[in-house]
GROMACS .gro file of C-alpha atoms in nm:
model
  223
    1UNK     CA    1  10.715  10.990  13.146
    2UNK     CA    2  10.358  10.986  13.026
    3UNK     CA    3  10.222  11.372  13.068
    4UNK     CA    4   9.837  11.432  13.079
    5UNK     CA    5   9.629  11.749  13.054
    6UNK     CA    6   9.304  11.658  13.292
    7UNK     CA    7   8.968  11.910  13.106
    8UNK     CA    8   8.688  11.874  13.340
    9UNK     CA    9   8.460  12.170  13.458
   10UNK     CA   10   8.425  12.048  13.791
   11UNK     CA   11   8.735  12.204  13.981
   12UNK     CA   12   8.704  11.832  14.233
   13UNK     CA   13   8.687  11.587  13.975
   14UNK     CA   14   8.998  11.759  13.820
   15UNK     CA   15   9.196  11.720  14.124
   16UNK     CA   16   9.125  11.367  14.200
   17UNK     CA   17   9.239  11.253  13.824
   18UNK     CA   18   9.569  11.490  13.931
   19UNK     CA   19   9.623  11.284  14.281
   20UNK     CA   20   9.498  10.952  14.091
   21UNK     CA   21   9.730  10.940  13.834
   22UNK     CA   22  10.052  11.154  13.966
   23UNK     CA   23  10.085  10.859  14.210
   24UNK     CA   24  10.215  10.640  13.904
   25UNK     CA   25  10.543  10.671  13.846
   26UNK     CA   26  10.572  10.689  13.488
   27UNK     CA   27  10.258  10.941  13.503
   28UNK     CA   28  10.227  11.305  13.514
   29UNK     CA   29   9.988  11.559  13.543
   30UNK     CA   30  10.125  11.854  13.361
   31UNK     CA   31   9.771  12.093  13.353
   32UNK     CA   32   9.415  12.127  13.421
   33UNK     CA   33   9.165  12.263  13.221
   34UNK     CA   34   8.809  12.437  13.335
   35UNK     CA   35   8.661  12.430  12.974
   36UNK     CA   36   8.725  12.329  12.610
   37UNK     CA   37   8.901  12.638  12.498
   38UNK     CA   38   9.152  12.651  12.810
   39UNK     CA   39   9.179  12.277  12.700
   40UNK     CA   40   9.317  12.395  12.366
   41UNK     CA   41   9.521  12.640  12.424
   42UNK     CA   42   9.684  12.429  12.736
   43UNK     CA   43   9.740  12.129  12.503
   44UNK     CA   44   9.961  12.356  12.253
   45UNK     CA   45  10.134  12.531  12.531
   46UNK     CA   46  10.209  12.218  12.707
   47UNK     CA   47  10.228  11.923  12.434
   48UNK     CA   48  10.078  11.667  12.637
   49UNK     CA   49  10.126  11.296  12.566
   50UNK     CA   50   9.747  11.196  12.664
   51UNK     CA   51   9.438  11.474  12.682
   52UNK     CA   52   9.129  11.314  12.911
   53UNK     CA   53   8.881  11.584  12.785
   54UNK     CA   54   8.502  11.565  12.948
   55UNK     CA   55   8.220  11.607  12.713
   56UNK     CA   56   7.998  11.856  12.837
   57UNK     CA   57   8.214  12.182  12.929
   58UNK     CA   58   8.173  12.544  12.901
   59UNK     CA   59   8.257  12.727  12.648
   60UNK     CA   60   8.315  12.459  12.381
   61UNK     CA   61   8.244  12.125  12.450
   62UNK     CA   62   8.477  11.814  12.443
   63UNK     CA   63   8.391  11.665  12.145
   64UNK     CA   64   8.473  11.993  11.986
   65UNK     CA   65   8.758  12.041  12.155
   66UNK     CA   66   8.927  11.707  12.071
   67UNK     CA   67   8.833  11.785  11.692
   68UNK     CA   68   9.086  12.100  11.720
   69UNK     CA   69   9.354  11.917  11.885
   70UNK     CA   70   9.325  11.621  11.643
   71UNK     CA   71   9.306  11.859  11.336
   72UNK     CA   72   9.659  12.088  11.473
   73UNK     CA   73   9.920  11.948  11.278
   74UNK     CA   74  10.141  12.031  11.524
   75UNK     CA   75  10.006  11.833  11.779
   76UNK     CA   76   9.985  11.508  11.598
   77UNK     CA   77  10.156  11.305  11.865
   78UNK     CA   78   9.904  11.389  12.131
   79UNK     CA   79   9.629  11.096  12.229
   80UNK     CA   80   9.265  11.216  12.310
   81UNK     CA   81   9.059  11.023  12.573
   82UNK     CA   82   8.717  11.119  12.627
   83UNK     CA   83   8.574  11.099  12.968
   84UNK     CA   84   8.184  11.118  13.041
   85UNK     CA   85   7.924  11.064  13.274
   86UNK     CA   86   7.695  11.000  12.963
   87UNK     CA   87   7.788  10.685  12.722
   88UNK     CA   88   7.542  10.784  12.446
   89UNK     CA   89   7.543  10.711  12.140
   90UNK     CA   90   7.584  11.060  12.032
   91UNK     CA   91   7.877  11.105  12.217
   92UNK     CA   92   8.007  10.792  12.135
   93UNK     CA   93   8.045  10.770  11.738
   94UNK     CA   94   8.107  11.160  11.751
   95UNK     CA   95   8.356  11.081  11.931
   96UNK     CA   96   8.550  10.812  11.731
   97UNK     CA   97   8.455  11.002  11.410
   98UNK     CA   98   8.657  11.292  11.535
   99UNK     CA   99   8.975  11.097  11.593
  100UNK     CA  100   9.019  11.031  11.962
  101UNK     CA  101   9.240  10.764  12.113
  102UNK     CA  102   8.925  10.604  12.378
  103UNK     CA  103   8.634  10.692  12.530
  104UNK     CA  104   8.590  10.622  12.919
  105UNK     CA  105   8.268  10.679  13.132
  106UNK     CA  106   8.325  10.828  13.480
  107UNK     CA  107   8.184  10.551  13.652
  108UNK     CA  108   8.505  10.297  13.542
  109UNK     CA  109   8.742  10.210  13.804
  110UNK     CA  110   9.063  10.394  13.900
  111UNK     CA  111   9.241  10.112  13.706
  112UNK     CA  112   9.069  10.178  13.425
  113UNK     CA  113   9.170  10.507  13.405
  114UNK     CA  114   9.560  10.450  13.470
  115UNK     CA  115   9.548  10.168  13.222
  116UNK     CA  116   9.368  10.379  12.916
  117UNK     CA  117   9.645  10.650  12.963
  118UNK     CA  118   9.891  10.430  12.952
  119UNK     CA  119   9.733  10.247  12.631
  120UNK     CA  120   9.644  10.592  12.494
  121UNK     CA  121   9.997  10.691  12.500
  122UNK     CA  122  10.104  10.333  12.300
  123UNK     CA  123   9.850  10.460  12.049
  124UNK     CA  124   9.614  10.209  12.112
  125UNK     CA  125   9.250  10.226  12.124
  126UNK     CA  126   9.109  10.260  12.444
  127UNK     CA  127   8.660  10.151  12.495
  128UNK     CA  128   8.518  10.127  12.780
  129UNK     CA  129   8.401   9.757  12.804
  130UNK     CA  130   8.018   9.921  12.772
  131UNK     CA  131   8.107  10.165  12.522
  132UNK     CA  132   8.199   9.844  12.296
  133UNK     CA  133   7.909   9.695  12.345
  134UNK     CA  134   7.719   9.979  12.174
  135UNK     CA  135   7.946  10.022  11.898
  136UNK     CA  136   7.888   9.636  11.849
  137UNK     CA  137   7.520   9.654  11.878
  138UNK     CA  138   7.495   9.978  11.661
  139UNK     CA  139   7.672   9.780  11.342
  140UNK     CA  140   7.490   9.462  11.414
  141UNK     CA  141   7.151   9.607  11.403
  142UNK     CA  142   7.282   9.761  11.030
  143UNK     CA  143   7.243   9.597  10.688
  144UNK     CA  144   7.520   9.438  10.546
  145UNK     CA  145   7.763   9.638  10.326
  146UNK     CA  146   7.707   9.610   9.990
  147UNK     CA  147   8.070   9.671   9.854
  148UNK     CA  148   8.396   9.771  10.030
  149UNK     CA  149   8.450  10.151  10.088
  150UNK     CA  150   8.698  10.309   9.861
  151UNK     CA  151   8.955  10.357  10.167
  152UNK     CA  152   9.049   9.967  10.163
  153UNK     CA  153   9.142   9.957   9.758
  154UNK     CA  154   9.467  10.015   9.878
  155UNK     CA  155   9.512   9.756  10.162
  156UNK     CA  156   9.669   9.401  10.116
  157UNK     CA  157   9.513   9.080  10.210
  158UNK     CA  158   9.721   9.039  10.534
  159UNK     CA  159   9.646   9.446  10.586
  160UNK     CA  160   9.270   9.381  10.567
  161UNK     CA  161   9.333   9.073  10.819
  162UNK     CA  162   9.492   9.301  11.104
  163UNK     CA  163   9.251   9.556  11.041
  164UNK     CA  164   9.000   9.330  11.114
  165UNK     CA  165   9.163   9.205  11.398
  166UNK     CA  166   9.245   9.567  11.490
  167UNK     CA  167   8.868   9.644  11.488
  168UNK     CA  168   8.763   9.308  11.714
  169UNK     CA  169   8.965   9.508  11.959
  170UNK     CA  170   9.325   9.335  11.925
  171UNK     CA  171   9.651   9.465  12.056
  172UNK     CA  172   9.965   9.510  11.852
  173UNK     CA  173  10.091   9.205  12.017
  174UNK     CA  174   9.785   9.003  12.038
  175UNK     CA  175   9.754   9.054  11.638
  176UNK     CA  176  10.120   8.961  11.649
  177UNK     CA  177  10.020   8.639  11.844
  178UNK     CA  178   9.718   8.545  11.617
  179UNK     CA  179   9.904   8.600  11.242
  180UNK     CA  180  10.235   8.421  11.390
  181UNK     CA  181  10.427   8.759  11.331
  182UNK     CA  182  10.655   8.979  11.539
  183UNK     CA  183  10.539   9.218  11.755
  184UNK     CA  184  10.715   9.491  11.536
  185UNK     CA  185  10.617   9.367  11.224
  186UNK     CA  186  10.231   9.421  11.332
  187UNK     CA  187  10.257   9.754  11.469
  188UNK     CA  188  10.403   9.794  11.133
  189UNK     CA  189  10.124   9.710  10.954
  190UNK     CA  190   9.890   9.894  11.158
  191UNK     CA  191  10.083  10.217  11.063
  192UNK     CA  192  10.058  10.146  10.719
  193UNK     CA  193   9.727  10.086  10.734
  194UNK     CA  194   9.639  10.441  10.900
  195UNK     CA  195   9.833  10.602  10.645
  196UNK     CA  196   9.675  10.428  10.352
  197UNK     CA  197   9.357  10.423  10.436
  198UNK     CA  198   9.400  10.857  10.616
  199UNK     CA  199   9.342  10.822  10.996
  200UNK     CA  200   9.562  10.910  11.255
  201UNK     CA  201   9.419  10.687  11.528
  202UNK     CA  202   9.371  10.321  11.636
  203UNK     CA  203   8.998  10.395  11.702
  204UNK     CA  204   8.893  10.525  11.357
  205UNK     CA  205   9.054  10.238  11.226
  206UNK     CA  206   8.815  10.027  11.462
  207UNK     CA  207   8.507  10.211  11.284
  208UNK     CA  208   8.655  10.186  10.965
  209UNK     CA  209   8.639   9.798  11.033
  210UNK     CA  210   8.303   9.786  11.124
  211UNK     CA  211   8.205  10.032  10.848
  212UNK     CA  212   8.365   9.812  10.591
  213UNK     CA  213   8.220   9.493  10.695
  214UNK     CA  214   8.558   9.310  10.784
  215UNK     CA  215   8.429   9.285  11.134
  216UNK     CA  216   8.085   9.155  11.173
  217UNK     CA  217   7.944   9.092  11.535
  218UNK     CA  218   7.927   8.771  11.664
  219UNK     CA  219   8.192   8.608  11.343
  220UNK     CA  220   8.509   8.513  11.463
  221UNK     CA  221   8.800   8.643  11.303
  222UNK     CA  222   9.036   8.386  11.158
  223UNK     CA  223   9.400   8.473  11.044
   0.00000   0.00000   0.00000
């Protein structure tokens, strides 16, 4: 069963996410949250599988919030999906740079939703089909990188290849389909990855692609 904490300040939109996804089977709602702290202190009291935190809340905002939930050792198994009205850029790569697991505008459809908790929980990286648009535009507008960041002295060739692929947005088993390799044997080399290169989370390792230059928009990937 896939718990969720819902953090939204709006005591209706909290409800709906509740009837929304408690009609999945494998899905439960396990608390609401009215602001960032509550958010906090509701994640480490109930150990949530998935946290859908909004952005702008009282008391301490979601970006915020995510940061302490990511940082908590103790709650290293819990997935962080940021929900918005507002897919700024602000939001967006403060977002990712903090750790979290997606980032979702309010607008996408109730599918959407069901289908990023359920990735979230698989500890995949969940963007919002406009929110990748940005990122790609964002590191397409920027200059070419000049050398490799430090974080990838570490990585193998093939490693560098699925976190390439990793960054174009590739599943465990889609990267398993492009380097002919078995399903576990490329979620094992995306774990490796995150531990080499110190991230906990598919999405900073989709940044950390970008950043690094082994994704550049508009190049196809090859294996």
């Amino acid at each position: 069963m896939i718990r969720v904490l819902v953090a939204d300040d709006q005591p209706l939109i909290r409800g709906a996410f509740q009837v929304l996804l408690d009609r999945e089977p494998d899905i439960e709602v396990v608390a609401q949250a009215g602001n960032g702290l509550e958010a906090v202190e509701l994640t480490r009291r109930h150990r949530p599988s998935v946290v859908l935190l909004d952005v702008r809340m009282p008391l301490l905002d979601g970006i915020s919030a995510a940061g302490r939930i990511i940082a908590d050792p103790e709650l290293a198994p819990v997935s962080v999906v940021i929900l918005t009205n507002y897919a700024l850029d602000e939001y967006l790569f403060s977002a990712l740079r903090a750790g979290v697991s997606g980032f979702l505008v309010k607008d996408s459809e109730p599918a959407e939703l069901i289908h990023a908790v359920r990735v979230a929980d698989r500890g995949d990286a969940v963007l919002a089909p406009s929110v990748t648009r940005r990122l790609v535009e964002e590191f397409a507008a920027r200059p070419p990188t000049p050398a490799p960041p430090p974080e990838l002295d570490g990585l193998t060739v093939r490693e560098r290849q699925v976190l390439a692929l990793v960054g174009a947005g590739l599943s465990n088993a889609e990267i398993a389909r492009e380097l002919t390799i078995s399903h576990l044997t490329a979620k094992t080399h995306v774990s490796r990855i995150m531990t080499k290169v110190g991230v906990r989370d598919r999405a900073r390792l989709v940044v950390l692609a970008y950043e690094s230059g082994l994704v550049v928009p508009g190049r196809r990937i090859s294996g």
